[in-house]
Amino acid sequence: MPFHDILGQEDAKRLLQNALRKDAVSHAYLFTGLAGSGQMKTALMFAQAIFCTGRKDDACGECLECRKVEHGNHPDLTLLKPDGASIKIDQIRELQRVFSYRSEGVNPKVYIIEGADKMTVQAANSLLKFLEEPPAPAVGILISDNSSSLLPTIQSRTQRIPFSPLHPDLMLQALAADGVPVPLARCAVSLTSGLDGCRELLAQNWFAEMRNLVLQLAKESMGKGSTAVATAGQKLTKAGLGEHMDTLFSMFHLWFKDMLYFLYRRHESIVFIDQLDFISRHARERSTEQWVSYMESATESKRKLRSNANAVLCLEQFLIRLEG
Ligand SMILES: [Zn+2]
């Protein structure tokens, strides 16, 4: 898995590959940025490149070292992640114990700490000494989407590698490669940030069902004397979607925005792309101001939900406003 297999993140890749090329690999890095922007994949890739005997600034993917990393059994690579809600001092002590032995080869040992901001204060203090004076040559990679909450002393002792959010087009490409249907992929990309987040959302059984329900209600509410309000609550409960109302209103928001995209001839931005025909026939039935006010209603409904309003009631009130 060479560096060019990692989507986007050209700056991060360049910084890391330059370090490898110049034998200037730091003993600690901090990968920051939105979760799921490829930090873990890049960290593993970097570890592989450090161990690789075939390439200097990349991983050949074929040598024994590369294959051990790929199979998750490289003796000089240690992965650490929160145990429950936090990374505890015992986990850092265990890391220190493992690292008190020299590596098996000529290379430094590598450790990757996922969710590094979740270290307890004791764990972080314990890591601090280790970051400064590892008992054997070591490269640490700390991953955090909330790096400002790390101890300043840890931040200052690590080289920061920022990860930028992936461009939506890149995410769509990756999801297409996963075999996700385009309309679902567009919806997921519009609702979450980061490829991991999208994949997580798409793996939920309710996600596609929710999209269908939103389409059904949205279309019904366009008709005169619609039954959308009367049956909405029932449909919601029947499909077991009541827990995901936040997503429901977010999807409605996207739907109304699609109407505006259509009116402003920005078809390439339309999320419900499989509904282009319906959208083209109905977008002009409301004014721009009305579509905008519907979007505001959706946002307002999400706010009400957060303050514990009744979910079904919230949906009914929202749908009534659409018909008015
Ligand atoms: Zn290799």
PDB file of C-alpha atoms and ligand atoms in Angstrom, residues 52-54 59-63 66, ligand 1:
ATOM      1  CA  CYS A  52      10.398  -1.224   4.498  1.00  0.00           C
ATOM      2  CA  THR A  53      13.603  -2.692   3.113  1.00  0.00           C
ATOM      3  CA  GLY A  54      12.574  -2.172  -0.510  1.00  0.00           C
ATOM      4  CA  ALA A  59       6.415   1.123   1.275  1.00  0.00           C
ATOM      5  CA  CYS A  60       7.033  -1.465  -1.420  1.00  0.00           C
ATOM      6  CA  GLY A  61       4.226  -3.643  -0.058  1.00  0.00           C
ATOM      7  CA  GLU A  62       6.197  -6.780  -0.910  1.00  0.00           C
ATOM      8  CA  CYS A  63       9.122  -7.107   1.477  1.00  0.00           C
ATOM      9  CA  CYS A  66       5.780  -4.452   4.689  1.00  0.00           C
TER      10      CYS A  66
HETATM   11 ZN    ZN B   1       8.608  -3.013   1.765  1.00  0.00          ZN
END
